[in-house]
Amino acid sequence: MNLLGDNIWINAVIIIVGSGIVVAISAVFGLLYRGVDRKLVAHMQGRVGPPIVQPFRDVQKLLMKESIIPRGAIPWLFTAAPFLAVVATGVLLLYVPLFGQPALLGRYGDVILVLYLLIVPSLAFVAGGFASSSPYATVGSQREMIIMMSYELPLAVVVLAIAWKIGQATAANPFLMSTIGAYPIWTLLGPVGVAGAALMLLALAVVTVGEAAKVPFDIAEAETEIAGGLLVEYSGRNLMLFYLSDVIKAFAMVAVVVALFIPYNLSPYIGVQAALPAGIIDGLFFLVKVFVVMFFSITLIRTGMARFKISQASSVYVLAMTAVTLVGMLLIWIDSMIF
Amino acid sequence: MAVNETEKTTYTIPIGPIHPALKEPVQLVLELDGEKVVNTDVRVGQVHRSIEWLGMNRNNPVQSIYLAERICGICNICHPFCLVLAVEQAADIAVPPRAEYIRVIAAEMERIHSHILWAGVAAHEIGFDTVFYLTWRIREEIMDLIELVFGNRVTKAILQFGGVRRDITKEQLPRIRQGLDYYKSIFEQLRRVFLEDETVKMRCRNVGILSREAALKLLTVGPTVRASGVPKDVRQDQAYSAYADLNVKAITPDMVTGTVVGDVYDRIIVRLLEVAQSIQIIEECIAQMPEGPILTESKMPRLLKLLTDAEGEGVGRVEAPRGEDIHYVRMESGVSTLSTWKVRAPTYINLVAIPTILKGMQIADVPIAFASIDPCLSCTNRAIRTDKATGKQSVIDYEEMHRLSVQKTKELMK
């Protein structure tokens, strides 16, 4: 396949400009959602909390601060890691359907690629942590690697099960985001399968907390234990890049959950046909969906729990969540045997 | 080709002196094997303020009471209480019964606020910030009561040799009862949050175990030793002040669970039950408190004369929120100040148990396990000398200090 199609120049411009717009808009909404999340947590804890625009101010402040490279660090890796993290999350956004629109590069990469791209920012965090030569960062990096390997398995099982079921319904490539969007998983299943898919959604919500590195899975940063862990030596612009990549990754991960499980658009249901109003309605509906997923999978969980130890977190994923997804997969299989 | 066997090596990681897990400066040097703690070295000495020396060099012992209140911000009753008991023993001063009861009420209010403060800190250590905010909001009620009764949220400034400075009036009693009722109504909620929450159990059960034998051998005190199943409590064993009338029983975790593990969870149980016990003690005190004077000697010049003439030694023992606090005092006739004042805070003893408590734990357990003895370091310090060139540290003992002082004096006299 020719990557850029027939009108090479026009497509190249669309992709470059479009990528910039997608990443910028997602970063803005990611920061906004982080602000909303912090405000909601504060209210649930009986605090006033920071203003919703606080994450923007954090970014602004970090941009003005000095970036310190510690003595003993590996300078090139130490500075490259934040860039790698933010670029990887930016690329990730291009393969995920956002705002009710198909993914910008959806034709060129499927959900397997998305899974790989989700790992890259974590790897950048790990590399940055190891490169900073602090014992706290080293411990944090080790923990990040363990937690990353732990949630990979349930995540892969979820994606495989969904793609397998969709693959039965259509001849199109079931791993493409557009196919998953065209055949919502719930419509393909009977009652048993719906129960299975609900288990999948539960497991994916727990994986989302891990991907977003929030309590109870903020083990790699664990402020009271290892003083910020793999980010302990980062400051200024470098820290800002990590912060931004963290925010965008949380947004993208939730968008993946939305794309896998709630790929519905609102405009067909209320009978809006024209392109522009339908686009606006779907975009807003997408934001609502992201908010709902984020509220239940990140905000509520992090308000109501204590931090796990690394061994406990690992067993939650490797044993409990894997078991949950396997049961879910079994239910979906039974469902397709019966019906 | 033979595969070389790699040797498993340990590495060290310093926690402190400045670290988010520590509320006061202390250094734990952890020797780690992966995430597992193999060995711990506790290094104190970062907040030495020569407070004993200062206390011996005030103009008179009454001024040392203020200083004793400032040994530790939280224990601002137990330290002056100890000093006052010691001096009263040395100078043979009697205390009116009503003053004894007011002292006990002050000490128990301090215990309630200290234990709730600890519970918040502990929740923060395990990353449960919601509970941290909840407990500290609950704590506001006792702070309000303390402000009402003693005129200040934290430092109470209530103790005096031979009694207390201010009385608890009848008008204050309804408000105090209201505050205590609030705690009784909220206690069940607190118990559920700390003892029944799954994540709290996951982080605290079987973490930082101190066995009964080890606790006895290491002479630990306070909730730390009681959580290991030893019913040791100064209020019970050597009842001082009004505690003699009150029949206080030492609280051990088997009262709730039936077994003693000696872990962090058991320490939570003990502290939680002690809050309930303190509420009960305050209620009893209010009910039994006799009328009468609150001070034996209200004229300050006469009291100072009495203290100057006093000759002898005294020891004060108080069950502080963290355990047994001891002050030793020696007074010489004709000397207006304290000739000797020695403070032994409970954390000084409990720190000795830290290597045992942390052994075999994961790094993640270190903050909560260390916090579970409720370390109060401002009370606990010695001078430490650091050689900047070599990075070597050594503790300056009395002889060394004396030698250095003599040397300095000689230099000045040249």
mmCIF file of N, CA, C and O in Angstrom, chain B residues 53-128:
data_model
loop_
_atom_site.group_PDB
_atom_site.id
_atom_site.type_symbol
_atom_site.label_atom_id
_atom_site.label_comp_id
_atom_site.label_asym_id
_atom_site.label_seq_id
_atom_site.Cartn_x
_atom_site.Cartn_y
_atom_site.Cartn_z
ATOM 1 N N TRP B 53 20.446 21.318 78.234
ATOM 2 C CA TRP B 53 21.395 22.336 78.690
ATOM 3 C C TRP B 53 20.680 23.670 78.894
ATOM 4 O O TRP B 53 20.862 24.353 79.906
ATOM 5 N N LEU B 54 19.841 24.025 77.902
ATOM 6 C CA LEU B 54 19.083 25.270 78.018
ATOM 7 C C LEU B 54 18.218 25.250 79.274
ATOM 8 O O LEU B 54 18.148 26.236 80.007
ATOM 9 N N GLY B 55 17.582 24.093 79.507
ATOM 10 C CA GLY B 55 16.669 23.970 80.638
ATOM 11 C C GLY B 55 17.383 24.104 81.964
ATOM 12 O O GLY B 55 16.801 24.564 82.950
ATOM 13 N N MET B 56 18.660 23.701 81.992
ATOM 14 C CA MET B 56 19.420 23.821 83.236
ATOM 15 C C MET B 56 19.966 25.230 83.419
ATOM 16 O O MET B 56 20.487 25.556 84.462
ATOM 17 N N ASN B 57 19.888 26.046 82.385
ATOM 18 C CA ASN B 57 20.479 27.375 82.467
ATOM 19 C C ASN B 57 19.463 28.506 82.354
ATOM 20 O O ASN B 57 19.794 29.619 81.984
ATOM 21 N N ARG B 58 18.194 28.168 82.583
ATOM 22 C CA ARG B 58 17.199 29.231 82.720
ATOM 23 C C ARG B 58 17.437 29.968 84.047
ATOM 24 O O ARG B 58 18.242 29.539 84.869
ATOM 25 N N ASN B 59 16.671 31.028 84.280
ATOM 26 C CA ASN B 59 16.816 31.721 85.559
ATOM 27 C C ASN B 59 16.244 30.908 86.695
ATOM 28 O O ASN B 59 16.739 30.946 87.805
ATOM 29 N N ASN B 60 15.152 30.164 86.408
ATOM 30 C CA ASN B 60 14.547 29.336 87.447
ATOM 31 C C ASN B 60 13.796 28.186 86.793
ATOM 32 O O ASN B 60 13.510 28.217 85.595
ATOM 33 N N PRO B 61 13.443 27.160 87.589
ATOM 34 C CA PRO B 61 12.808 25.966 87.007
ATOM 35 C C PRO B 61 11.451 26.258 86.362
ATOM 36 O O PRO B 61 11.039 25.525 85.455
ATOM 37 N N VAL B 62 10.739 27.288 86.826
ATOM 38 C CA VAL B 62 9.425 27.579 86.240
ATOM 39 C C VAL B 62 9.581 27.884 84.748
ATOM 40 O O VAL B 62 8.770 27.465 83.919
ATOM 41 N N GLN B 63 10.660 28.561 84.418
ATOM 42 C CA GLN B 63 10.887 28.845 82.996
ATOM 43 C C GLN B 63 11.211 27.577 82.210
ATOM 44 O O GLN B 63 10.964 27.510 81.019
ATOM 45 N N SER B 64 11.756 26.583 82.913
ATOM 46 C CA SER B 64 12.060 25.319 82.227
ATOM 47 C C SER B 64 10.791 24.585 81.818
ATOM 48 O O SER B 64 10.827 23.756 80.916
ATOM 49 N N ILE B 65 9.669 24.877 82.492
ATOM 50 C CA ILE B 65 8.410 24.236 82.092
ATOM 51 C C ILE B 65 8.062 24.638 80.662
ATOM 52 O O ILE B 65 7.673 23.811 79.843
ATOM 53 N N TYR B 66 8.226 25.927 80.371
ATOM 54 C CA TYR B 66 7.925 26.400 79.005
ATOM 55 C C TYR B 66 8.801 25.672 77.986
ATOM 56 O O TYR B 66 8.373 25.313 76.903
ATOM 57 N N LEU B 67 10.054 25.491 78.396
ATOM 58 C CA LEU B 67 10.995 24.833 77.506
ATOM 59 C C LEU B 67 10.601 23.366 77.307
ATOM 60 O O LEU B 67 10.645 22.855 76.187
ATOM 61 N N ALA B 68 10.164 22.735 78.400
ATOM 62 C CA ALA B 68 9.763 21.325 78.314
ATOM 63 C C ALA B 68 8.565 21.179 77.379
ATOM 64 O O ALA B 68 8.443 20.186 76.660
ATOM 65 N N GLU B 69 7.683 22.172 77.391
ATOM 66 C CA GLU B 69 6.535 22.119 76.475
ATOM 67 C C GLU B 69 6.977 22.151 75.028
ATOM 68 O O GLU B 69 6.262 21.708 74.138
ATOM 69 N N ARG B 70 8.176 22.707 74.817
ATOM 70 C CA ARG B 70 8.644 22.868 73.433
ATOM 71 C C ARG B 70 9.659 21.812 73.025
ATOM 72 O O ARG B 70 10.279 21.926 71.968
ATOM 73 N N ILE B 71 9.846 20.791 73.851
ATOM 74 C CA ILE B 71 10.692 19.665 73.426
ATOM 75 C C ILE B 71 10.061 19.052 72.188
ATOM 76 O O ILE B 71 10.721 18.746 71.206
ATOM 77 N N CYS B 72 8.741 18.893 72.235
ATOM 78 C CA CYS B 72 8.030 18.308 71.109
ATOM 79 C C CYS B 72 6.710 19.039 70.966
ATOM 80 O O CYS B 72 6.034 19.318 71.942
ATOM 81 N N GLY B 73 6.356 19.364 69.755
ATOM 82 C CA GLY B 73 5.123 20.111 69.519
ATOM 83 C C GLY B 73 3.896 19.328 69.918
ATOM 84 O O GLY B 73 2.929 19.882 70.429
ATOM 85 N N ILE B 74 3.917 18.017 69.663
ATOM 86 C CA ILE B 74 2.720 17.223 69.915
ATOM 87 C C ILE B 74 2.615 16.872 71.394
ATOM 88 O O ILE B 74 1.568 17.000 71.995
ATOM 89 N N CYS B 75 3.758 16.439 71.974
ATOM 90 C CA CYS B 75 3.740 16.021 73.377
ATOM 91 C C CYS B 75 3.937 17.222 74.277
ATOM 92 O O CYS B 75 4.866 17.239 75.083
ATOM 93 N N ASN B 76 3.127 18.261 74.149
ATOM 94 C CA ASN B 76 3.396 19.431 74.979
ATOM 95 C C ASN B 76 2.740 19.335 76.346
ATOM 96 O O ASN B 76 2.759 20.274 77.105
ATOM 97 N N ILE B 77 2.122 18.196 76.652
ATOM 98 C CA ILE B 77 1.696 17.950 78.029
ATOM 99 C C ILE B 77 2.621 16.945 78.684
ATOM 100 O O ILE B 77 3.081 17.152 79.792
ATOM 101 N N CYS B 78 2.942 15.858 77.981
ATOM 102 C CA CYS B 78 3.651 14.789 78.675
ATOM 103 C C CYS B 78 5.049 15.209 79.125
ATOM 104 O O CYS B 78 5.483 14.828 80.209
ATOM 105 N N HIS B 79 5.765 16.014 78.356
ATOM 106 C CA HIS B 79 7.102 16.419 78.804
ATOM 107 C C HIS B 79 7.045 17.346 80.017
ATOM 108 O O HIS B 79 7.695 17.058 81.033
ATOM 109 N N PRO B 80 6.273 18.452 79.970
ATOM 110 C CA PRO B 80 6.185 19.261 81.198
ATOM 111 C C PRO B 80 5.561 18.500 82.366
ATOM 112 O O PRO B 80 5.956 18.713 83.515
ATOM 113 N N PHE B 81 4.619 17.599 82.072
ATOM 114 C CA PHE B 81 4.001 16.776 83.117
ATOM 115 C C PHE B 81 5.100 15.982 83.838
ATOM 116 O O PHE B 81 5.177 15.949 85.072
ATOM 117 N N CYS B 82 5.981 15.365 83.049
ATOM 118 C CA CYS B 82 7.100 14.601 83.576
ATOM 119 C C CYS B 82 8.002 15.472 84.435
ATOM 120 O O CYS B 82 8.371 15.113 85.550
ATOM 121 N N LEU B 83 8.343 16.645 83.909
ATOM 122 C CA LEU B 83 9.246 17.559 84.620
ATOM 123 C C LEU B 83 8.619 17.981 85.945
ATOM 124 O O LEU B 83 9.277 17.984 86.991
ATOM 125 N N VAL B 84 7.330 18.322 85.856
ATOM 126 C CA VAL B 84 6.631 18.800 87.043
ATOM 127 C C VAL B 84 6.576 17.702 88.098
ATOM 128 O O VAL B 84 6.844 17.941 89.280
ATOM 129 N N LEU B 85 6.299 16.460 87.665
ATOM 130 C CA LEU B 85 6.263 15.352 88.619
ATOM 131 C C LEU B 85 7.618 15.157 89.264
ATOM 132 O O LEU B 85 7.725 14.947 90.486
ATOM 133 N N ALA B 86 8.683 15.241 88.459
ATOM 134 C CA ALA B 86 10.032 15.030 88.971
ATOM 135 C C ALA B 86 10.395 16.111 89.992
ATOM 136 O O ALA B 86 10.917 15.817 91.071
ATOM 137 N N VAL B 87 10.118 17.370 89.644
ATOM 138 C CA VAL B 87 10.473 18.474 90.537
ATOM 139 C C VAL B 87 9.637 18.413 91.818
ATOM 140 O O VAL B 87 10.140 18.635 92.922
ATOM 141 N N GLU B 88 8.354 18.055 91.657
ATOM 142 C CA GLU B 88 7.501 17.954 92.844
ATOM 143 C C GLU B 88 8.011 16.879 93.794
ATOM 144 O O GLU B 88 7.954 17.023 95.000
ATOM 145 N N GLN B 89 8.527 15.786 93.191
ATOM 146 C CA GLN B 89 9.105 14.735 94.028
ATOM 147 C C GLN B 89 10.366 15.237 94.726
ATOM 148 O O GLN B 89 10.552 15.026 95.920
ATOM 149 N N ALA B 90 11.217 15.940 93.953
ATOM 150 C CA ALA B 90 12.490 16.412 94.513
ATOM 151 C C ALA B 90 12.260 17.462 95.588
ATOM 152 O O ALA B 90 12.923 17.456 96.627
ATOM 153 N N ALA B 91 11.323 18.388 95.339
ATOM 154 C CA ALA B 91 11.119 19.509 96.253
ATOM 155 C C ALA B 91 10.018 19.231 97.267
ATOM 156 O O ALA B 91 9.704 20.081 98.092
ATOM 157 N N ASP B 92 9.405 18.038 97.123
ATOM 158 C CA ASP B 92 8.356 17.625 98.058
ATOM 159 C C ASP B 92 7.183 18.608 98.080
ATOM 160 O O ASP B 92 6.859 19.201 99.104
ATOM 161 N N ILE B 93 6.590 18.819 96.923
ATOM 162 C CA ILE B 93 5.438 19.718 96.803
ATOM 163 C C ILE B 93 4.195 18.864 96.612
ATOM 164 O O ILE B 93 4.188 17.961 95.782
ATOM 165 N N ALA B 94 3.156 19.140 97.366
ATOM 166 C CA ALA B 94 1.893 18.407 97.213
ATOM 167 C C ALA B 94 1.036 19.084 96.142
ATOM 168 O O ALA B 94 1.203 20.264 95.851
ATOM 169 N N VAL B 95 0.143 18.294 95.536
ATOM 170 C CA VAL B 95 -0.716 18.843 94.474
ATOM 171 C C VAL B 95 -2.175 18.678 94.895
ATOM 172 O O VAL B 95 -2.571 17.595 95.329
ATOM 173 N N PRO B 96 -3.002 19.712 94.763
ATOM 174 C CA PRO B 96 -4.417 19.582 95.110
ATOM 175 C C PRO B 96 -5.129 18.589 94.190
ATOM 176 O O PRO B 96 -4.785 18.500 93.003
ATOM 177 N N PRO B 97 -6.108 17.844 94.702
ATOM 178 C CA PRO B 97 -6.775 16.808 93.902
ATOM 179 C C PRO B 97 -7.386 17.342 92.610
ATOM 180 O O PRO B 97 -7.279 16.698 91.558
ATOM 181 N N ARG B 98 -8.000 18.509 92.667
ATOM 182 C CA ARG B 98 -8.642 19.034 91.460
ATOM 183 C C ARG B 98 -7.614 19.248 90.341
ATOM 184 O O ARG B 98 -7.867 18.976 89.176
ATOM 185 N N ALA B 99 -6.424 19.724 90.739
ATOM 186 C CA ALA B 99 -5.370 19.946 89.746
ATOM 187 C C ALA B 99 -4.941 18.635 89.101
ATOM 188 O O ALA B 99 -4.682 18.565 87.892
ATOM 189 N N GLU B 100 -4.903 17.551 89.902
ATOM 190 C CA GLU B 100 -4.529 16.243 89.355
ATOM 191 C C GLU B 100 -5.490 15.850 88.232
ATOM 192 O O GLU B 100 -5.083 15.347 87.181
ATOM 193 N N TYR B 101 -6.782 16.094 88.478
ATOM 194 C CA TYR B 101 -7.766 15.718 87.471
ATOM 195 C C TYR B 101 -7.628 16.567 86.207
ATOM 196 O O TYR B 101 -7.740 16.068 85.087
ATOM 197 N N ILE B 102 -7.371 17.853 86.398
ATOM 198 C CA ILE B 102 -7.222 18.724 85.215
ATOM 199 C C ILE B 102 -5.996 18.288 84.401
ATOM 200 O O ILE B 102 -6.017 18.252 83.173
ATOM 201 N N ARG B 103 -4.929 17.903 85.117
ATOM 202 C CA ARG B 103 -3.740 17.405 84.426
ATOM 203 C C ARG B 103 -4.075 16.170 83.584
ATOM 204 O O ARG B 103 -3.643 16.049 82.432
ATOM 205 N N VAL B 104 -4.838 15.271 84.172
ATOM 206 C CA VAL B 104 -5.178 14.043 83.447
ATOM 207 C C VAL B 104 -6.050 14.360 82.227
ATOM 208 O O VAL B 104 -5.843 13.800 81.151
ATOM 209 N N ILE B 105 -6.999 15.282 82.391
ATOM 210 C CA ILE B 105 -7.836 15.654 81.246
ATOM 211 C C ILE B 105 -6.952 16.208 80.123
ATOM 212 O O ILE B 105 -7.100 15.842 78.947
ATOM 213 N N ALA B 106 -5.987 17.078 80.488
ATOM 214 C CA ALA B 106 -5.090 17.640 79.477
ATOM 215 C C ALA B 106 -4.303 16.539 78.777
ATOM 216 O O ALA B 106 -4.190 16.502 77.546
ATOM 217 N N ALA B 107 -3.782 15.596 79.573
ATOM 218 C CA ALA B 107 -2.962 14.523 78.992
ATOM 219 C C ALA B 107 -3.791 13.653 78.065
ATOM 220 O O ALA B 107 -3.323 13.235 76.996
ATOM 221 N N GLU B 108 -5.038 13.378 78.446
ATOM 222 C CA GLU B 108 -5.864 12.502 77.607
ATOM 223 C C GLU B 108 -6.322 13.205 76.338
ATOM 224 O O GLU B 108 -6.426 12.593 75.278
ATOM 225 N N MET B 109 -6.590 14.515 76.433
ATOM 226 C CA MET B 109 -6.926 15.270 75.218
ATOM 227 C C MET B 109 -5.748 15.240 74.253
ATOM 228 O O MET B 109 -5.911 15.094 73.045
ATOM 229 N N GLU B 110 -4.556 15.352 74.820
ATOM 230 C CA GLU B 110 -3.359 15.277 73.988
ATOM 231 C C GLU B 110 -3.251 13.918 73.320
ATOM 232 O O GLU B 110 -2.909 13.807 72.141
ATOM 233 N N ARG B 111 -3.586 12.868 74.065
ATOM 234 C CA ARG B 111 -3.498 11.522 73.495
ATOM 235 C C ARG B 111 -4.476 11.361 72.332
ATOM 236 O O ARG B 111 -4.125 10.812 71.288
ATOM 237 N N ILE B 112 -5.705 11.868 72.515
ATOM 238 C CA ILE B 112 -6.692 11.746 71.438
ATOM 239 C C ILE B 112 -6.173 12.437 70.178
ATOM 240 O O ILE B 112 -6.152 11.861 69.088
ATOM 241 N N HIS B 113 -5.702 13.674 70.349
ATOM 242 C CA HIS B 113 -5.283 14.406 69.147
ATOM 243 C C HIS B 113 -4.038 13.780 68.525
ATOM 244 O O HIS B 113 -3.924 13.678 67.307
ATOM 245 N N SER B 114 -3.143 13.282 69.365
ATOM 246 C CA SER B 114 -1.922 12.672 68.844
ATOM 247 C C SER B 114 -2.219 11.386 68.074
ATOM 248 O O SER B 114 -1.684 11.152 66.989
ATOM 249 N N HIS B 115 -3.095 10.555 68.622
ATOM 250 C CA HIS B 115 -3.408 9.288 67.948
ATOM 251 C C HIS B 115 -4.147 9.522 66.638
ATOM 252 O O HIS B 115 -3.899 8.829 65.646
ATOM 253 N N ILE B 116 -5.060 10.509 66.612
ATOM 254 C CA ILE B 116 -5.792 10.767 65.368
ATOM 255 C C ILE B 116 -4.840 11.362 64.328
ATOM 256 O O ILE B 116 -4.890 11.024 63.147
ATOM 257 N N LEU B 117 -3.946 12.222 64.805
ATOM 258 C CA LEU B 117 -2.922 12.762 63.908
ATOM 259 C C LEU B 117 -2.093 11.635 63.318
ATOM 260 O O LEU B 117 -1.844 11.586 62.110
ATOM 261 N N TRP B 118 -1.708 10.690 64.160
ATOM 262 C CA TRP B 118 -0.916 9.557 63.682
ATOM 263 C C TRP B 118 -1.691 8.758 62.639
ATOM 264 O O TRP B 118 -1.128 8.347 61.619
ATOM 265 N N ALA B 119 -2.982 8.543 62.911
ATOM 266 C CA ALA B 119 -3.780 7.746 61.970
ATOM 267 C C ALA B 119 -3.778 8.396 60.588
ATOM 268 O O ALA B 119 -3.664 7.712 59.570
ATOM 269 N N GLY B 120 -3.885 9.735 60.562
ATOM 270 C CA GLY B 120 -3.838 10.442 59.277
ATOM 271 C C GLY B 120 -2.504 10.257 58.587
ATOM 272 O O GLY B 120 -2.436 9.954 57.397
ATOM 273 N N VAL B 121 -1.429 10.427 59.355
ATOM 274 C CA VAL B 121 -0.089 10.267 58.781
ATOM 275 C C VAL B 121 0.075 8.856 58.225
ATOM 276 O O VAL B 121 0.573 8.649 57.121
ATOM 277 N N ALA B 122 -0.381 7.860 58.991
ATOM 278 C CA ALA B 122 -0.245 6.467 58.555
ATOM 279 C C ALA B 122 -0.993 6.242 57.247
ATOM 280 O O ALA B 122 -0.491 5.579 56.341
ATOM 281 N N ALA B 123 -2.203 6.811 57.153
ATOM 282 C CA ALA B 123 -2.976 6.656 55.913
ATOM 283 C C ALA B 123 -2.226 7.275 54.742
ATOM 284 O O ALA B 123 -2.191 6.721 53.638
ATOM 285 N N HIS B 124 -1.613 8.422 54.985
ATOM 286 C CA HIS B 124 -0.836 9.060 53.914
ATOM 287 C C HIS B 124 0.361 8.201 53.515
ATOM 288 O O HIS B 124 0.692 8.109 52.333
ATOM 289 N N GLU B 125 0.982 7.549 54.488
ATOM 290 C CA GLU B 125 2.148 6.718 54.190
ATOM 291 C C GLU B 125 1.807 5.561 53.263
ATOM 292 O O GLU B 125 2.631 5.131 52.473
ATOM 293 N N ILE B 126 0.586 5.029 53.383
ATOM 294 C CA ILE B 126 0.219 3.937 52.486
ATOM 295 C C ILE B 126 -0.517 4.468 51.255
ATOM 296 O O ILE B 126 -1.116 3.706 50.508
ATOM 297 N N GLY B 127 -0.482 5.772 51.036
ATOM 298 C CA GLY B 127 -1.052 6.348 49.817
ATOM 299 C C GLY B 127 -2.558 6.491 49.842
ATOM 300 O O GLY B 127 -3.176 6.666 48.799
ATOM 301 N N PHE B 128 -3.158 6.413 51.038
ATOM 302 C CA PHE B 128 -4.613 6.516 51.146
ATOM 303 C C PHE B 128 -4.967 7.937 51.591
ATOM 304 O O PHE B 128 -5.322 8.171 52.734
#
